[in-house]
Short mmCIF file of C-alpha atoms in Angstrom, two decimals:
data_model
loop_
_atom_site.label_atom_id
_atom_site.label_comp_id
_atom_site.label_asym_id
_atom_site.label_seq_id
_atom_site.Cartn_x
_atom_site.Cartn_y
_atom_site.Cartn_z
CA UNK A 1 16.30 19.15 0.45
CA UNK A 2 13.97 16.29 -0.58
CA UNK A 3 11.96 16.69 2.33
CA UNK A 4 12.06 20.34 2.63
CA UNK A 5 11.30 21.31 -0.92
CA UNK A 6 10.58 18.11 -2.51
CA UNK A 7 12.08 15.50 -4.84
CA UNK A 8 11.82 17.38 -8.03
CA UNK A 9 13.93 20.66 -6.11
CA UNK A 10 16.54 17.82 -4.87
CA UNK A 11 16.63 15.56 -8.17
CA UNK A 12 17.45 18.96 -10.15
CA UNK A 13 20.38 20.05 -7.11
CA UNK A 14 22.03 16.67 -8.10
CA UNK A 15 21.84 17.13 -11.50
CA UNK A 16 23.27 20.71 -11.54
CA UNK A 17 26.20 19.05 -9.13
CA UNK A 18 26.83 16.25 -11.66
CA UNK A 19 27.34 19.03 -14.42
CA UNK A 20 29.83 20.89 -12.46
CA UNK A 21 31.88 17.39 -11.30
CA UNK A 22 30.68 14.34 -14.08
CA UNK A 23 33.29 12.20 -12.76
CA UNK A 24 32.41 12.24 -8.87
CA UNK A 25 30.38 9.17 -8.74
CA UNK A 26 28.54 9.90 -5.40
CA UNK A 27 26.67 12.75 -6.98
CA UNK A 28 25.26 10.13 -9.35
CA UNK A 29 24.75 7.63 -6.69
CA UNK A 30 22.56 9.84 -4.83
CA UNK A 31 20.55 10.79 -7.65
CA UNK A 32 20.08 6.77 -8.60
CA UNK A 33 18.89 6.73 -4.69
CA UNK A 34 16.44 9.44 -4.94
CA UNK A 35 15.34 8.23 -8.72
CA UNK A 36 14.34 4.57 -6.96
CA UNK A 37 12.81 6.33 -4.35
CA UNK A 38 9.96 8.08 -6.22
CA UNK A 39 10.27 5.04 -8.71
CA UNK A 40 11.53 6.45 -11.58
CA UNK A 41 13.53 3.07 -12.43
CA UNK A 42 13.97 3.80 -15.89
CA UNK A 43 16.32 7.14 -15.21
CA UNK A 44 18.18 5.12 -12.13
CA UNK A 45 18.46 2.68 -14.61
CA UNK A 46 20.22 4.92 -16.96
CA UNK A 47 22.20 6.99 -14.02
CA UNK A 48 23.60 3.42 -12.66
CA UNK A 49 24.72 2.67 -16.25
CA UNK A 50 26.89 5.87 -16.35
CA UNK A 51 28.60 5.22 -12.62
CA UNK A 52 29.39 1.67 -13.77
CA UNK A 53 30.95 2.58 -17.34
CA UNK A 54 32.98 5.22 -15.02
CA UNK A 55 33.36 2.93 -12.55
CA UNK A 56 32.83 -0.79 -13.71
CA UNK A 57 33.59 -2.00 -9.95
CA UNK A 58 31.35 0.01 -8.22
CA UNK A 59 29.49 -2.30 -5.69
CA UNK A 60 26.95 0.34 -4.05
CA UNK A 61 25.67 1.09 -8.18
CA UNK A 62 25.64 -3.06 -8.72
CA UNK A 63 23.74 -3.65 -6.09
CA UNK A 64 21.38 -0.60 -6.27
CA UNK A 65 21.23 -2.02 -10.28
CA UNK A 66 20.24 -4.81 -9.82
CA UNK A 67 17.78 -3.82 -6.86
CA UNK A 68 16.63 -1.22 -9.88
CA UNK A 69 15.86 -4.28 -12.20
CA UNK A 70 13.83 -6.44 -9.37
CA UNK A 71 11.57 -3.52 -9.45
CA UNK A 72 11.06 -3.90 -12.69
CA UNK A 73 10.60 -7.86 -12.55
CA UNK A 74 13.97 -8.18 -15.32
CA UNK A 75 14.82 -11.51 -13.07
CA UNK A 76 17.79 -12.04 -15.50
CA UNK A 77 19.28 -8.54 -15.39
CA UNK A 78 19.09 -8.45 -11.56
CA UNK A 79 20.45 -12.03 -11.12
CA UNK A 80 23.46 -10.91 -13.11
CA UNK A 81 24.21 -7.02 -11.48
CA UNK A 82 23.89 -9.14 -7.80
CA UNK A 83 26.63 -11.38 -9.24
CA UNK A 84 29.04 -9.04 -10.67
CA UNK A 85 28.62 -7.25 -7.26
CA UNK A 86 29.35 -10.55 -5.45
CA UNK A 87 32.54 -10.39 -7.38
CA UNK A 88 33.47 -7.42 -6.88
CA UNK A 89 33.41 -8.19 -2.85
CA UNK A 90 33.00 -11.71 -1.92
CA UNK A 91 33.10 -11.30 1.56
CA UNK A 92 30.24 -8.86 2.08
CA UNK A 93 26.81 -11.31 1.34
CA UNK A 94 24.61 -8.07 0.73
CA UNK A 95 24.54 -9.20 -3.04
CA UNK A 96 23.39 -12.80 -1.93
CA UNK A 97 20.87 -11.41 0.18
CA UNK A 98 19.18 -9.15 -2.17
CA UNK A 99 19.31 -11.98 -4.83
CA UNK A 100 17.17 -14.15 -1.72
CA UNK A 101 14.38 -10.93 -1.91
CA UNK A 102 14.40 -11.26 -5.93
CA UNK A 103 13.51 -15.31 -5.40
CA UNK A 104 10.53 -14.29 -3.14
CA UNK A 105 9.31 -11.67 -4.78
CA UNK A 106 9.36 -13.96 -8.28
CA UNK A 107 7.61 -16.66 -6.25
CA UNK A 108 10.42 -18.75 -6.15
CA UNK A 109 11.01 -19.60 -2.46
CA UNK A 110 13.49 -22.64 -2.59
CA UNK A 111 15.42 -20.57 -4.47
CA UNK A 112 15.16 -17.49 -1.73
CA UNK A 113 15.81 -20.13 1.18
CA UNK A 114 19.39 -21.13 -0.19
CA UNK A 115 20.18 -17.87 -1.07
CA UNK A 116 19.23 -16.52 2.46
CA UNK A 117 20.82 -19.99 4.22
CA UNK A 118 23.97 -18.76 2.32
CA UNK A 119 23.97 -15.57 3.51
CA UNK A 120 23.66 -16.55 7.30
CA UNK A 121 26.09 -19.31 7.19
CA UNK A 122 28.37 -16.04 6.30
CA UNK A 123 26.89 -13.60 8.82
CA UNK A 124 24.75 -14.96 10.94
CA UNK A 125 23.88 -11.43 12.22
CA UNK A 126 22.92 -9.92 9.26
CA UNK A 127 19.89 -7.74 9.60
CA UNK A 128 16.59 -9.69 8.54
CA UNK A 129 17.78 -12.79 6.90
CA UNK A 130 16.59 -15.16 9.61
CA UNK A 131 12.92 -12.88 8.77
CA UNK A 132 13.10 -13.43 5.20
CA UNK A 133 14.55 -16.92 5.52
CA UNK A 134 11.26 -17.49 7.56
CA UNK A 135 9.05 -15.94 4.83
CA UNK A 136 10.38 -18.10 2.68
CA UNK A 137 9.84 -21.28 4.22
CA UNK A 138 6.66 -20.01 5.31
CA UNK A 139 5.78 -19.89 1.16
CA UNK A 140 7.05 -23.89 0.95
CA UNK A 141 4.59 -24.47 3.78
CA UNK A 142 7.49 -25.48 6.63
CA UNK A 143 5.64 -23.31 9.27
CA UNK A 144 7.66 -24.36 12.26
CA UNK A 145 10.99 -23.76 10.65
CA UNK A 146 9.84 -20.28 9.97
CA UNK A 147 9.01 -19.77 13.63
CA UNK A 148 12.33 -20.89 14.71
CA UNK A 149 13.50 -18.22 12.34
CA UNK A 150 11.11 -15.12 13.88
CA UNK A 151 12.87 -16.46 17.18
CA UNK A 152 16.43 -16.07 16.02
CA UNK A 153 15.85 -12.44 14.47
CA UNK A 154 14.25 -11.58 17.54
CA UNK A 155 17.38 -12.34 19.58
CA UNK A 156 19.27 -10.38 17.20
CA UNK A 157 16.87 -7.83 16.51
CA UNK A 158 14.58 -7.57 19.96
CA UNK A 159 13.58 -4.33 19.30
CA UNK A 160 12.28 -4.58 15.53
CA UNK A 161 8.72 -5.48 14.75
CA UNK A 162 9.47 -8.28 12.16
CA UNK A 163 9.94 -11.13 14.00
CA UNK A 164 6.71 -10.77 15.76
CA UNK A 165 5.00 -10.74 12.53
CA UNK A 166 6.47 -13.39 11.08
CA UNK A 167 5.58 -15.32 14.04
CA UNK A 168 2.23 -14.14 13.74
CA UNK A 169 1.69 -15.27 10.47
CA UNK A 170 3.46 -18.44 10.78
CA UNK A 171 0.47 -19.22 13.87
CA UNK A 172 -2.24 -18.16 12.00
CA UNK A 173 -0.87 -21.01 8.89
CA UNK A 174 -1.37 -23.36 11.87
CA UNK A 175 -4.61 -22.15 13.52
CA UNK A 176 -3.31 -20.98 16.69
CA UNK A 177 -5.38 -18.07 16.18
CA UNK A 178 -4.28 -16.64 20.64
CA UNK A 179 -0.69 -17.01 19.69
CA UNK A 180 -0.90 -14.99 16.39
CA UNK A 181 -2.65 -11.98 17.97
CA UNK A 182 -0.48 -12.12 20.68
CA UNK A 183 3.00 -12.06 18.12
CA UNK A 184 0.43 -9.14 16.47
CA UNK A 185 0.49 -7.28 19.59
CA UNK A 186 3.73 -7.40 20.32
CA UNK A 187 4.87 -6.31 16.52
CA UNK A 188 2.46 -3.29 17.58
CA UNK A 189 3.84 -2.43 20.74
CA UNK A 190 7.49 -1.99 18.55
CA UNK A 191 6.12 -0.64 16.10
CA UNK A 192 2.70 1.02 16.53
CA UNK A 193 2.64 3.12 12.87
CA UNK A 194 0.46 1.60 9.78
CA UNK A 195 -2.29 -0.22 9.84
CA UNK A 196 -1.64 -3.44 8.17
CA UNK A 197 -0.85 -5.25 11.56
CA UNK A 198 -3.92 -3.58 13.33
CA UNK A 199 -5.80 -5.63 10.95
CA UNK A 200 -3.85 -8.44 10.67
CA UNK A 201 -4.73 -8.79 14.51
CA UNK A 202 -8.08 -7.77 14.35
CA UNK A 203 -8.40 -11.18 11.90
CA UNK A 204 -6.38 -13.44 14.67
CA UNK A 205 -8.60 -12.10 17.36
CA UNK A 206 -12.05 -12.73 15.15
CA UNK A 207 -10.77 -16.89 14.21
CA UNK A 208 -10.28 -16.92 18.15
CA UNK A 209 -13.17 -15.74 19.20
CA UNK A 210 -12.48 -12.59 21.08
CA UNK A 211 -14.47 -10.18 18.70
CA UNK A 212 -14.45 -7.60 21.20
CA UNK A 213 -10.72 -7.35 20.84
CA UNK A 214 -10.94 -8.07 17.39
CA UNK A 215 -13.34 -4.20 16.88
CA UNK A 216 -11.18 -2.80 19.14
CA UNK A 217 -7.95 -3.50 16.35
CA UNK A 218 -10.04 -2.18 13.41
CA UNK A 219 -11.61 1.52 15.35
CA UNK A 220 -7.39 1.94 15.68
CA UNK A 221 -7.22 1.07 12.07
CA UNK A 222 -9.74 2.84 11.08
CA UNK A 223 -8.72 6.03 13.25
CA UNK A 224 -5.62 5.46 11.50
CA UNK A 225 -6.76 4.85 7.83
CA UNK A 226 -10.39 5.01 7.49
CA UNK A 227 -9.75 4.56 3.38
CA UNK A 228 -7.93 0.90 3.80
CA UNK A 229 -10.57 -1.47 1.94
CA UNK A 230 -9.12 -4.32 4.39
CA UNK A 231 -10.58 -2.95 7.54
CA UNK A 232 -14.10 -3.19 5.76
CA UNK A 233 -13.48 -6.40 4.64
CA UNK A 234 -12.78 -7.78 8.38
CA UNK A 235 -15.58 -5.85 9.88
CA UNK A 236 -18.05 -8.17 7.70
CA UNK A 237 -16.68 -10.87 8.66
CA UNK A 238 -16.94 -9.95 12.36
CA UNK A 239 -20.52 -9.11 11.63
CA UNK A 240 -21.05 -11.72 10.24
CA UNK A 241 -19.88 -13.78 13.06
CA UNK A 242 -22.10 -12.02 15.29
CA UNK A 243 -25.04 -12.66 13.04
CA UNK A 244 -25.40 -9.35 12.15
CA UNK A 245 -26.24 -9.54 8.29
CA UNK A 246 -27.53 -6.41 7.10
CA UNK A 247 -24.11 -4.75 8.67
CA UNK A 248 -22.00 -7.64 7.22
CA UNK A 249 -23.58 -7.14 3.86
CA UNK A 250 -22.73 -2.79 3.87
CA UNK A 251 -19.01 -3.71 5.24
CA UNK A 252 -18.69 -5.85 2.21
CA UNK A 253 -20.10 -3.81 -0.29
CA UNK A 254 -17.89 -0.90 1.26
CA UNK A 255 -14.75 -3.36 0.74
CA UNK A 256 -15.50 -4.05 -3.07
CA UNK A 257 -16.88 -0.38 -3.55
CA UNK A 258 -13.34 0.95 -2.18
CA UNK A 259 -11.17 -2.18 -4.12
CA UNK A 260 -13.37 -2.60 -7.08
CA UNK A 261 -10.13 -4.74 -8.75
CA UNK A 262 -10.07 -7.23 -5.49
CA UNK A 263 -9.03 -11.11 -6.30
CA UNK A 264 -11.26 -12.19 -3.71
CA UNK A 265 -14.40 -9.90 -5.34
CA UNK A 266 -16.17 -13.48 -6.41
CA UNK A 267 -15.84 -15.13 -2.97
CA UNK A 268 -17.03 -11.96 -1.14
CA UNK A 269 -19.86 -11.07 -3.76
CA UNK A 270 -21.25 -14.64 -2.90
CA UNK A 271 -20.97 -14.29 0.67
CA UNK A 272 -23.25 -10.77 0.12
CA UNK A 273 -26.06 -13.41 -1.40
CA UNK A 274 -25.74 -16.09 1.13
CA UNK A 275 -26.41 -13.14 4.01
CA UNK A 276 -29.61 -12.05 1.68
CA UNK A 277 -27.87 -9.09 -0.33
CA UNK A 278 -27.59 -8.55 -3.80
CA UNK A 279 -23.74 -8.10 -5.29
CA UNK A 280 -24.76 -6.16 -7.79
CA UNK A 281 -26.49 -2.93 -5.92
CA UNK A 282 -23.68 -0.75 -5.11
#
């Protein structure tokens, strides 16, 4: 219904259910789902409430609690739904693992490596831990133990697209610029949608030297998403690899025009004035 009519037609069929049965807590789970969805934390924050004072043992509503309070940064309130759901099941490590994603996303990544290291010593299978476990170590600096990571989720996982970017990214850390746009092209070839990893490539290809290759990556990003301030941003710095200033300088100033807010807006304003351009004209 959500995707036929929209989330507001689908929110209010839930609702209307939950009147005529209160005490069936799926109803209420799926509206929690659909509330997080369209991030409307505050009201799946009050629906998982209600399941768990209905239902104080409810895993699915911990979990999708405490995933409700990461959103919102509450590192305390998340910490402690992912532990009530760990009691509430000690054998399944889905709590753990969600509690590794709230270390990384709070920038704490020794924290997210035990956490994930926990979980695989339970299931070694479990679907992107050995990826996260190598973002994480990636964030401590320990590059090559994150690439023995992208390796293990891509036995597990051959056919997903993650592993291949974590191993590109954990190349480019160490300057093997080939290596990451080869893991780039692979992640593409499994997963061609976005754009993210067209550019990510596109910026492997340019610190090796291919810039033909390198265009080639951002005309399919820019087919894709001609709007993406990133693709600008890497087109000046292609140009200005090939010495090209006066198209360097307009890719720039279309990458600051398009992401006025950018945290790198001082470093690329002075590259605009050490290729001749004034900042300040657009």
């Amino acid at each position: 219904l959500a995707g036929l009519q929209g989330t507001d037609a689908a929110l209010q069929n839930i609702v209307e259910k939950i009147q005529v049965f209160p005490f069936i807590v799926e109803y209420r789970l799926a509206l929690a789902e659909l509330q997080i969805a369209v991030e409307r934390y505050n009201e799946a924050e009050q629906t998982l409430v209600q399941i768990i004072n209905i239902d104080a043992k409810n895993k699915k509503a911990l979990i999708l609690l405490g995933r409700t309070y990461r959103n919102q940064l509450e590192l305390k309130k998340s910490l402690n739904a992912f532990l009530r759901a760990s009691v509430v099941d000690p054998a399944d490590v889905t709590p753990q693992f969600e509690t590794g994603l709230l270390y990384l996303m709070v920038k704490k990544p020794q924290q997210a490596i035990q956490q994930f290291k926990n979980v695989i010593t339970l299931n070694e299978r479990f679907p992107l831990a050995h990826y996260y476990l190598g973002k994480a170590f990636i964030e401590v600096g320990s590059y090559k133990p994150a690439l023995e990571q992208a390796e293990k989720e891509r036995m597990y996982n051959p056919n997903m697209s993650e592993p291949y970017e974590l191993m590109a990214e954990a190349h480019l850390k160490m300057r093997e610029f080939n290596a990451c746009a080869k893991a780039y092209q692979e992640a593409i070839s499994r997963q061609p949608e976005g754009v993210d990893k067209y550019i990510k490539a596109a910026k492997c290809y340019r610190l090796a030297n291919n810039l033909t290759t390198a265009e080639q990556m951002l005309n399919e990003a820019a087919r894709r998403e001609s709007g993406n301030s990133e693709i600008y941003k890497e087109q000046g710095a292609i140009y200005e690899m090939k010495g090209e200033a006066e198209d360097a300088i307009y890719a720039y100033k279309q990458y600051l025009l398009l992401d006025p807010g950018a945290n790198d807006r001082a470093g690329i304003e002075r590259r605009i004035e050490a290729l001749g351009g004034t900042p300040n004209e657009y």
